Short mmCIF file of C-alpha atoms and ligand atoms in Angstrom, two decimals:
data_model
loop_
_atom_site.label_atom_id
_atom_site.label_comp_id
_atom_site.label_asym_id
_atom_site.label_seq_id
_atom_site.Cartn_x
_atom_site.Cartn_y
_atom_site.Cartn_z
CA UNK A 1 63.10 -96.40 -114.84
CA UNK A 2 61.74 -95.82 -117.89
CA UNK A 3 58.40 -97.83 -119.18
CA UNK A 4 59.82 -100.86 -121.17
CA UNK A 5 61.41 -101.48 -117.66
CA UNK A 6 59.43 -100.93 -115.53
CA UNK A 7 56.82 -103.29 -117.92
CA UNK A 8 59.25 -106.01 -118.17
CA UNK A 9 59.92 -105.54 -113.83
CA UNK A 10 56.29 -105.81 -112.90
CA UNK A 11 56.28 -109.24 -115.59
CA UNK A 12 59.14 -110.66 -113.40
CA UNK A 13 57.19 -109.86 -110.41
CA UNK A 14 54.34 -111.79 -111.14
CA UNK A 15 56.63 -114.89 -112.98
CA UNK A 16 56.68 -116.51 -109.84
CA UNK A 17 54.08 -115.63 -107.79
CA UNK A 18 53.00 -116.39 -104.32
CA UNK A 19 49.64 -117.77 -104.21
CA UNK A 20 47.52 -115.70 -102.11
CA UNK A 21 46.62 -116.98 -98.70
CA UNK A 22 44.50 -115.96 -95.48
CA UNK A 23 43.53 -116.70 -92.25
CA UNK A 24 46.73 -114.95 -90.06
CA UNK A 25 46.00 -112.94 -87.68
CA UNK A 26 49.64 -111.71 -87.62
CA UNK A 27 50.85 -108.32 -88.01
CA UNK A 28 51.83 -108.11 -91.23
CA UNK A 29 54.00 -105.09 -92.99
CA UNK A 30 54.96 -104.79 -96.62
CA UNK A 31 57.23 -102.89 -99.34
CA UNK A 32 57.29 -102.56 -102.99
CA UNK A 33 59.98 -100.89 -104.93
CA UNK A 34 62.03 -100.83 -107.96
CA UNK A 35 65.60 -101.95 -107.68
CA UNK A 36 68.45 -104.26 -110.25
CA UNK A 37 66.08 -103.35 -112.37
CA UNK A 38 63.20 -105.08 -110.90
CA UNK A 39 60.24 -104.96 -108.58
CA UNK A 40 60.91 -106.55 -105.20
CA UNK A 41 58.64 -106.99 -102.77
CA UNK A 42 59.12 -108.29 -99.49
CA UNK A 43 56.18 -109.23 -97.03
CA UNK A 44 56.94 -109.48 -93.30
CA UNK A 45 55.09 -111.07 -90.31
CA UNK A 46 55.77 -110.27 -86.66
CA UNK A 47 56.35 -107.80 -83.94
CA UNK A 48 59.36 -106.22 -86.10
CA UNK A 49 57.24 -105.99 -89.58
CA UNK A 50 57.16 -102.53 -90.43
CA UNK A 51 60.71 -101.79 -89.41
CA UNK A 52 62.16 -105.01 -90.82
CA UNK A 53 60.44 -104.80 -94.11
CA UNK A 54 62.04 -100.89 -94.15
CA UNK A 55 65.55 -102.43 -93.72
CA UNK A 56 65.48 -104.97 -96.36
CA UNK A 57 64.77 -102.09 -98.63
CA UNK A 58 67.45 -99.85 -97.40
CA UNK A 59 69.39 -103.17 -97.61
CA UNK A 60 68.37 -103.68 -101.43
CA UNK A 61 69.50 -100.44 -102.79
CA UNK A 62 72.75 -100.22 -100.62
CA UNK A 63 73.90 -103.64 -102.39
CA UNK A 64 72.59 -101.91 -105.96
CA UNK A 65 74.74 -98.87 -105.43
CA UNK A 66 77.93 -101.36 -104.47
CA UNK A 67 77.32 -103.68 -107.26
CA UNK A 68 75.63 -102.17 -110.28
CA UNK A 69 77.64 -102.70 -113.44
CA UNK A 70 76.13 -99.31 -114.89
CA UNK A 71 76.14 -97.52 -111.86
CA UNK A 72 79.12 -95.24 -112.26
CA UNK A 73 80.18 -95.05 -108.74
CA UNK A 74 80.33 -98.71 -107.65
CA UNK A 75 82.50 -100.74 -107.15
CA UNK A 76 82.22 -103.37 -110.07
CA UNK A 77 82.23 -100.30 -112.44
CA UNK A 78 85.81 -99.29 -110.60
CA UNK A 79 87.19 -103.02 -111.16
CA UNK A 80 85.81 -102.62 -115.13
CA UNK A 81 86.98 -99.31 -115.82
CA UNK A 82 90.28 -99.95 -114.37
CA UNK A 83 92.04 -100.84 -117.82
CA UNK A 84 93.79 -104.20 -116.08
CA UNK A 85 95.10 -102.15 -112.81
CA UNK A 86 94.15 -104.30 -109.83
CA UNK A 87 91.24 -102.41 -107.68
CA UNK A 88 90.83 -102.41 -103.75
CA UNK A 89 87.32 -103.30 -102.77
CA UNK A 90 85.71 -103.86 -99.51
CA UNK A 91 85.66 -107.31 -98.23
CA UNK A 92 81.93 -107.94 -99.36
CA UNK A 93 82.59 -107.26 -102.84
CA UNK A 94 85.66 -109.36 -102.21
CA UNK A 95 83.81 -112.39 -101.04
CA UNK A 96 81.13 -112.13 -102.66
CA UNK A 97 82.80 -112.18 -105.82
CA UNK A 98 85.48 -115.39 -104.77
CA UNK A 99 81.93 -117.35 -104.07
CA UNK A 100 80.18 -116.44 -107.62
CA UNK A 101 83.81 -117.43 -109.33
CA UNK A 102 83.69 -121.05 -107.07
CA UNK A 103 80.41 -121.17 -108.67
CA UNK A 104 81.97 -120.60 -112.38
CA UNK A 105 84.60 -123.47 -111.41
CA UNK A 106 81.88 -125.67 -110.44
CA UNK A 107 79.41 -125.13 -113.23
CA UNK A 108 82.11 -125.52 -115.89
CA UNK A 109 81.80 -122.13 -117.36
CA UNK A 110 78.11 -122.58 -117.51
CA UNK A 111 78.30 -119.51 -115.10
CA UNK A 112 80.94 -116.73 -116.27
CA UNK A 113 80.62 -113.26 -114.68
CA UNK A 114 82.78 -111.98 -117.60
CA UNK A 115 80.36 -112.23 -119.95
CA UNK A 116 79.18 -108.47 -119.71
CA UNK A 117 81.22 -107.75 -123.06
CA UNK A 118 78.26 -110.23 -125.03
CA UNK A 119 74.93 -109.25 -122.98
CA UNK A 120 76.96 -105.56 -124.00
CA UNK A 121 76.96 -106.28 -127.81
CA UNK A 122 73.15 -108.25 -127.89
CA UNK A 123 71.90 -105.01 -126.66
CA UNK A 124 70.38 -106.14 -123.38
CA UNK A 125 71.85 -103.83 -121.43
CA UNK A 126 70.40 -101.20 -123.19
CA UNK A 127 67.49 -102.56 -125.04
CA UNK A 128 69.06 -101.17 -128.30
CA UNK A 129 69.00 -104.80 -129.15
CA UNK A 130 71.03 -106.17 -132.68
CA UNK A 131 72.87 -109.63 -133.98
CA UNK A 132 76.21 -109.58 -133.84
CA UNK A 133 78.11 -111.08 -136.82
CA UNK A 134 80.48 -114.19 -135.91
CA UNK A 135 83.68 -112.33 -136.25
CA UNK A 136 82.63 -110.26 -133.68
CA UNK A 137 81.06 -112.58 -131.27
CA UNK A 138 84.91 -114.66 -131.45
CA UNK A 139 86.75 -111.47 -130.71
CA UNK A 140 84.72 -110.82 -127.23
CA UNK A 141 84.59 -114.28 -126.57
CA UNK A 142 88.46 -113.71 -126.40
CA UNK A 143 87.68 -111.29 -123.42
CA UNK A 144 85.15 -113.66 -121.54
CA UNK A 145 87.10 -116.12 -119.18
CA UNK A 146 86.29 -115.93 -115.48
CA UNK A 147 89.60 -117.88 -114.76
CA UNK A 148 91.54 -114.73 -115.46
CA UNK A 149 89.91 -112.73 -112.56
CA UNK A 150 92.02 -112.55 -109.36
CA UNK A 151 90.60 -111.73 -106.12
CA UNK A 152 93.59 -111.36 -103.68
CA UNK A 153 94.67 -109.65 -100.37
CA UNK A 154 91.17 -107.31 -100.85
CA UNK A 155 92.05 -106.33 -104.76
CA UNK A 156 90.36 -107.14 -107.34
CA UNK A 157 92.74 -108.06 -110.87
CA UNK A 158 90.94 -107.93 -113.92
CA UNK A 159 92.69 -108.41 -117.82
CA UNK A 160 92.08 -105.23 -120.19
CA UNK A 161 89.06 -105.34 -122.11
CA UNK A 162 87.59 -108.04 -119.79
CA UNK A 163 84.12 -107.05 -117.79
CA UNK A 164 82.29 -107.88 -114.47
CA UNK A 165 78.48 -108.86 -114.47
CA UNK A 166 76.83 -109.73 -111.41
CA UNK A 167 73.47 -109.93 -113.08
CA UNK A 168 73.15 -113.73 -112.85
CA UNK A 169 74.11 -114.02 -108.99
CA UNK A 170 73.34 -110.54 -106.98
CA UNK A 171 69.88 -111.13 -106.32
CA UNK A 172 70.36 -114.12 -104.89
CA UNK A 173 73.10 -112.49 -102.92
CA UNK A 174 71.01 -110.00 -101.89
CA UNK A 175 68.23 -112.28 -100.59
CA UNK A 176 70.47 -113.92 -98.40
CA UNK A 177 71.59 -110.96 -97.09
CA UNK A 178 68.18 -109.71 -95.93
CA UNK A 179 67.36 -113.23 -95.04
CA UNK A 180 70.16 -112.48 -92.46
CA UNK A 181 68.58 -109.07 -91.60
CA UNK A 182 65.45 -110.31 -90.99
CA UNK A 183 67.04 -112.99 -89.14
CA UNK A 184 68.61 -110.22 -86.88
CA UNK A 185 65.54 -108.44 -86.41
CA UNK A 186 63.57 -111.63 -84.75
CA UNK A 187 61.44 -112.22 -87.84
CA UNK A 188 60.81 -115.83 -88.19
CA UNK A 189 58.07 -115.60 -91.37
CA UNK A 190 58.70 -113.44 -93.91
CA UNK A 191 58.48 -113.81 -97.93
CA UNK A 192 60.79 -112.25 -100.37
CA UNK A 193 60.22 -111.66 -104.23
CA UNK A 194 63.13 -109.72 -105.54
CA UNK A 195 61.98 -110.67 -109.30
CA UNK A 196 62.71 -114.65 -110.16
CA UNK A 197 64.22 -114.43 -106.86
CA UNK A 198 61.59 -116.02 -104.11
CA UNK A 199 63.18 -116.34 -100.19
CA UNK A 200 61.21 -117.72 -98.13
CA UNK A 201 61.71 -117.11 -94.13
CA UNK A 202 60.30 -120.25 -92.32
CA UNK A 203 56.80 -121.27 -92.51
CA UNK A 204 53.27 -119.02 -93.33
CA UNK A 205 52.67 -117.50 -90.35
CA UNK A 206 50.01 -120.58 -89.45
CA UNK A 207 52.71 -122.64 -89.56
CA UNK A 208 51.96 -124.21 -93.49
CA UNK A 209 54.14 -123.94 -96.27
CA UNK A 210 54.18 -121.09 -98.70
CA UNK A 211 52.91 -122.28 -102.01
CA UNK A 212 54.70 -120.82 -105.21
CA UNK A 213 53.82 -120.87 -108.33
CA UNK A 214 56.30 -121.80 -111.46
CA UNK A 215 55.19 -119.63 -114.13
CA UNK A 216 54.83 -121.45 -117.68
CA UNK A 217 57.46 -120.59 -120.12
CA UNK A 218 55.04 -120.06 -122.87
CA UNK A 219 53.27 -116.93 -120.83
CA UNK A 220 49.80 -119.24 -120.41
CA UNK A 221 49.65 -119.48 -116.89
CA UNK A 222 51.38 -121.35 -114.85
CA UNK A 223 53.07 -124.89 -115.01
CA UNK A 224 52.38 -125.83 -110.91
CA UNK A 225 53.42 -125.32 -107.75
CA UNK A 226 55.83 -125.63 -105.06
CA UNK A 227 54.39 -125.48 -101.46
CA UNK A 228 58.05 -125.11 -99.57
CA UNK A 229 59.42 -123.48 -96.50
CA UNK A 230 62.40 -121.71 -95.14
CA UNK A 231 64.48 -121.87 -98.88
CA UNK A 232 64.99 -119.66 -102.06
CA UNK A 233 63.19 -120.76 -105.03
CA UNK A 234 65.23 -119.14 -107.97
CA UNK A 235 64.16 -119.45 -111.80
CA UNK A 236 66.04 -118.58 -115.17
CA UNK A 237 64.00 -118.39 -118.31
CA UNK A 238 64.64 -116.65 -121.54
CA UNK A 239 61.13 -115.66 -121.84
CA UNK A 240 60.98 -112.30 -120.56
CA UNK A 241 64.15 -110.19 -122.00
CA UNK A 242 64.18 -111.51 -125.26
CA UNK A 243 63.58 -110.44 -128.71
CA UNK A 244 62.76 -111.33 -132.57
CA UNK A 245 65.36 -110.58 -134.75
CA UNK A 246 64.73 -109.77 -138.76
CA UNK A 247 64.60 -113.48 -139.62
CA UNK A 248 62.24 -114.23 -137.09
CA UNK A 249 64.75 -115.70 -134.81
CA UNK A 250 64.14 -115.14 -130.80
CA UNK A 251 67.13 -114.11 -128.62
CA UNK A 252 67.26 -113.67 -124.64
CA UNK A 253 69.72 -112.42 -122.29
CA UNK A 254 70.97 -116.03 -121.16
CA UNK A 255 74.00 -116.34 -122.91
CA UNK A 256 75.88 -119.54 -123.41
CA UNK A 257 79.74 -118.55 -122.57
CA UNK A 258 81.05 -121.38 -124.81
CA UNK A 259 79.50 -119.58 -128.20
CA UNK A 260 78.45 -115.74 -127.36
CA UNK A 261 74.97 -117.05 -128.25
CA UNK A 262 71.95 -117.04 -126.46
CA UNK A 263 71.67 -120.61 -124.68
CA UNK A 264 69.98 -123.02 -126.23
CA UNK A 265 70.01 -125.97 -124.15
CA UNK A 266 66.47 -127.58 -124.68
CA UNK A 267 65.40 -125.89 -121.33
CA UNK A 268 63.56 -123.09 -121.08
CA UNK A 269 62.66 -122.26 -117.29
CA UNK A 270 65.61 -123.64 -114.59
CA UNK A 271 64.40 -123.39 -110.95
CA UNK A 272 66.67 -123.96 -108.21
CA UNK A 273 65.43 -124.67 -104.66
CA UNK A 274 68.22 -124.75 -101.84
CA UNK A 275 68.73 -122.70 -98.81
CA UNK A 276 71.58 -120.26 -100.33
CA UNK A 277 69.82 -117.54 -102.61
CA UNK A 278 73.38 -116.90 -103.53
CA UNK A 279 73.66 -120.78 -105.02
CA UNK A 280 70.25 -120.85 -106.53
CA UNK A 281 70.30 -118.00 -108.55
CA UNK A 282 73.84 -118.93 -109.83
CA UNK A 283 72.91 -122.18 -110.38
CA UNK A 284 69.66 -121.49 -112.19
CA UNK A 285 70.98 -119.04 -114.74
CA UNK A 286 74.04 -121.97 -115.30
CA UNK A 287 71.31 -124.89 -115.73
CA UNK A 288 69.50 -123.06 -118.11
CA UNK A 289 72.65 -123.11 -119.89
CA UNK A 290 73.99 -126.30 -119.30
CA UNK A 291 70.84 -128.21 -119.86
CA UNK A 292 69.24 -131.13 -118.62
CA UNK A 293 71.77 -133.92 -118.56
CA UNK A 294 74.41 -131.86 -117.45
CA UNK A 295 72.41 -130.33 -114.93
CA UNK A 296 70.93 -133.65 -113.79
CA UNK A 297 74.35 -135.18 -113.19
CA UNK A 298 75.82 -132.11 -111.09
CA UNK A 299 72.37 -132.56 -109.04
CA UNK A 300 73.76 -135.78 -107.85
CA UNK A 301 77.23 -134.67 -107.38
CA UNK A 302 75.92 -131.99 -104.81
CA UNK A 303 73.75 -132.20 -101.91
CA UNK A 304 72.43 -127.92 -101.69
CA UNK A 305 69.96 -127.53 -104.19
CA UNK A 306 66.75 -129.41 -106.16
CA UNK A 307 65.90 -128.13 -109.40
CA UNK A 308 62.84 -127.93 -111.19
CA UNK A 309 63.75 -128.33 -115.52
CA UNK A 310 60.96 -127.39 -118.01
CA UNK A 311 62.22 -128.29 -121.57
CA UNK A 312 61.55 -126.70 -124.93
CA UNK A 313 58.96 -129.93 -125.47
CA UNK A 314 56.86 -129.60 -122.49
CA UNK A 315 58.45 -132.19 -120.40
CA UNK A 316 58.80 -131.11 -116.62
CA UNK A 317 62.31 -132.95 -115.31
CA UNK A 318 61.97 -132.56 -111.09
CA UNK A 319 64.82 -133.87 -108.44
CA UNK A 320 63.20 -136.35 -106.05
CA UNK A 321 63.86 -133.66 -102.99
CA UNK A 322 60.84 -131.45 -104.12
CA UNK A 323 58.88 -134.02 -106.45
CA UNK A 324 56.48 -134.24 -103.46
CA UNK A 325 56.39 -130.53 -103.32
CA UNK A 326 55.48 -129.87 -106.95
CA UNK A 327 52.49 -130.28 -107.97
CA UNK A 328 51.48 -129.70 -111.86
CA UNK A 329 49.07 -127.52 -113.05
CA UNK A 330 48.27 -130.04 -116.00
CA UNK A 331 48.09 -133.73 -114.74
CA UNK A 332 48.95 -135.29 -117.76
CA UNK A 333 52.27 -133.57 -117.64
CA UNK A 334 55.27 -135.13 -118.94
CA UNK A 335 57.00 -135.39 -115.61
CA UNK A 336 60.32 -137.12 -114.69
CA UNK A 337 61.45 -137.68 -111.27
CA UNK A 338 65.23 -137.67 -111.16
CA UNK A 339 66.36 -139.85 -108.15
CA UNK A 340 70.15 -140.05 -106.56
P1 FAD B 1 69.58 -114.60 -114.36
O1 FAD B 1 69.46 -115.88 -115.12
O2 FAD B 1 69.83 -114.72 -112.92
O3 FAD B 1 70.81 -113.79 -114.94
C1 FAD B 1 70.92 -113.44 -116.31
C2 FAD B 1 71.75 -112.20 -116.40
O4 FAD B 1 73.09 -112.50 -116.05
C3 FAD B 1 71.78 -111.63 -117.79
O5 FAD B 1 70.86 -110.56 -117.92
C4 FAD B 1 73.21 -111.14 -117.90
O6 FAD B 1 73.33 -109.86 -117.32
C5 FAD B 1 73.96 -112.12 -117.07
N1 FAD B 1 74.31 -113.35 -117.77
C6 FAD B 1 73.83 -113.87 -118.95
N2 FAD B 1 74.38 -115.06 -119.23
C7 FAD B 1 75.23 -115.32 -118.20
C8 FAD B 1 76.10 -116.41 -117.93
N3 FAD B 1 76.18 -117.48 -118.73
N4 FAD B 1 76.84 -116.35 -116.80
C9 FAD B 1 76.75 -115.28 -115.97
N5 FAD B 1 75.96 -114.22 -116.18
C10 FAD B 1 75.20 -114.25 -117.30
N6 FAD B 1 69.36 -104.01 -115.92
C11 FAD B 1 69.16 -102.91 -116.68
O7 FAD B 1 68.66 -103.03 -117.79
N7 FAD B 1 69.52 -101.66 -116.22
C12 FAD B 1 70.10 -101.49 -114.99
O8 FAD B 1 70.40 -100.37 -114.60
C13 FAD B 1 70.34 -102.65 -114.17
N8 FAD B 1 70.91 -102.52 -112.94
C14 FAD B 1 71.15 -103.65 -112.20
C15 FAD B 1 71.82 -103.55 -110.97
C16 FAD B 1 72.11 -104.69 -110.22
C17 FAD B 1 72.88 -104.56 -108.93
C18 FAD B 1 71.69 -105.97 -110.70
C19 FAD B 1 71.97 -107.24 -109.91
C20 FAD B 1 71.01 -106.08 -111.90
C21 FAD B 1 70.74 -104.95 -112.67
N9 FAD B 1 70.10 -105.05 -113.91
C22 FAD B 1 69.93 -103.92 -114.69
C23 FAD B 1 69.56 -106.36 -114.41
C24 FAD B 1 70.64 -107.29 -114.91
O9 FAD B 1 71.29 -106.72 -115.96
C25 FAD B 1 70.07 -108.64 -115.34
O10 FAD B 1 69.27 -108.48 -116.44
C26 FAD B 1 69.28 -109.29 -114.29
O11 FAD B 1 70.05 -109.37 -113.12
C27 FAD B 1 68.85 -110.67 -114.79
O12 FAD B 1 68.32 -111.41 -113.75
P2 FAD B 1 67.42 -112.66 -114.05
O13 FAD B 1 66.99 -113.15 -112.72
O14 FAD B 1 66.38 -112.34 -115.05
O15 FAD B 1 68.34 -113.72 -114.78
MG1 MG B 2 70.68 -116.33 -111.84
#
């Protein structure tokens, strides 16, 4: 990885941070390494520690290798590089990939896993980052439509010149996967921080809830906490990959599928708390580009996530499921409860 990575991973790792805690007398084992291009870190109490916290590792990478859009040999490069031929892939990729498309449907677009083509051109896949002129941006905009994927009978279908990005979803993915690992293994307290993706297994080990903290958006600190249990805590923010272009305009790797732009919704930090890590992390990379109203009104359509909105103007916008949860580093915040 080379350093402005590895910078920008250990920044994610700390963006939502678990506030340290003591007092557990529990054997405790834990792992740090790079993978997506980010540090994870996952902490394990139990009998099983050590050997769980080894397979959630091993877990990690395996699901980089399958679904890496860089990584030559997996299987999302396959479905890319097949010029519009449909592709066989194994039943994970499969479902995995039908669930992050019913989560395209759902968020209007917000989410589109064809947008690969635009982070492509904005350079932040690369870091090699530039503007690209309108024309441009409307001719790959022509190529970014997740309706035109088919997933059928194990093959995946994709148009010529379209792309596959799991960016926005596979961590979450991947958290519920070793959620289901450590499930396996006996482990019933365990925390996960595979960058903005937090996954909590049950309670501290004394029985408490974690505490998390919500970074601020504007890099001071951070804007409160969440003490929660037994749930993935997912943020979005366009604060971290980002940069200045010549006219002193900022840009970040969020981009809004309806323009080829970076979103610009009013929000800048979307957290998503709800039991699928999967859901949360789709949904908080969609809020952040759907913005608050829009976001606010599929909150009460659905009943699997709470969501935690920090707009461009400081206001904090908080569904009533975790209001009790959060509490604000400032008191005079600007808060809003959102109620059903
Ligand atoms: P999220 O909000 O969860 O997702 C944002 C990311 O999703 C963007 O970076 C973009 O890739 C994509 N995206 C942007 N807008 C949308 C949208 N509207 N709908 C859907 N998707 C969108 N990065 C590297 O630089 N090099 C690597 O080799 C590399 N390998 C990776 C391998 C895997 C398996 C994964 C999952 C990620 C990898 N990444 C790599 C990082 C990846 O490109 C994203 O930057 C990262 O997943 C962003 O996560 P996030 O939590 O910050 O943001
Ligand atoms: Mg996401």
């Amino acid at each position: 990885m080379e350093k402005r990575t590895l910078k920008r991973a250990l920044a994610a790792l700390c963006a939502v941070c678990v506030l340290p805690f003591s007092g557990c007398a529990e054997k405790k084992a834990e792992t740090t390494f790079l993978a997506m291009d980010t540090v994870m870190s996952v902490s394990v109490y139990g009998e099983n520690a050590r050997e769980a916290a080894d397979a959630c590792r091993a877990e990690a990478e395996r699901l980089e290798k399958l679904l890496s859009v860089t990584d030559g040999n997996s299987e999302i490069y396959a479905v890319n590089n097949a010029g519009g031929a449909p592709v066989s892939v194994s039943a994970e990729t499969a479902e995995l990939l039908e669930k992050a498309l019913e989560l395209c449907q759902r968020t209007a677009g917000a989410l589109d896993v064809t947008v690969y083509p635009l982070v492509r051109a904005w350079g932040f896949t690369t870091g090699e980052y530039r503007v690209p002129d309108e024309s441009e941006l409307a001719a790959l905009l022509e190529n970014v439509d997740h309706s035109r994927v088919s997933v059928e009978n194990g093959e995946v279908t994709l148009p010529a010149g379209m792309e596959l990005d799991l960016g926005a979803v596979a961590k979450g993915y991947t958290a519920d996967r070793l959620a289901e690992i450590l499930s396996g293994m006996g482990v019933e307290s365990a925390l996960l921080n595979l960058g903005h993706n937090i996954h909590l297994i049950g309670s501290k080990p004394d029985g408490s809830d974690w505490v998390i903290a919500v970074q601020s958006p504007d890099g001071g600190g951070y804007a409160g906490t969440l003490a929660v249990s037994a749930c993935a805590v997912v943020t979005s923010g366009g604060y971290e990959r980002f940069f200045t272009d010549e006219n002193g305009e900022t840009h970040h790797h969020i981009i809004d599928p309806a323009t080829g732009q970076s979103a610009a919704s009013g929000i800048i930090s979307a957290t998503i708390v709800g039991k699928s890590g999967l859901v949360c992390d789709a949904l908080s990379t969609a809020v952040y580009v759907m913005g608050a109203e829009k976001a606010v009104s599929l909150w009460r359509e659905s009943s699997d996530f709470e969501m935690l909105l920090i707009g461009a103007d400081g206001g904090i916008t908080v569904t009533a499921g975790i209001a009790e949860a959060f509490t604000p580093t400032d008191t005079d915040a600007d808060i809003t409860v959102v109620t059903r």
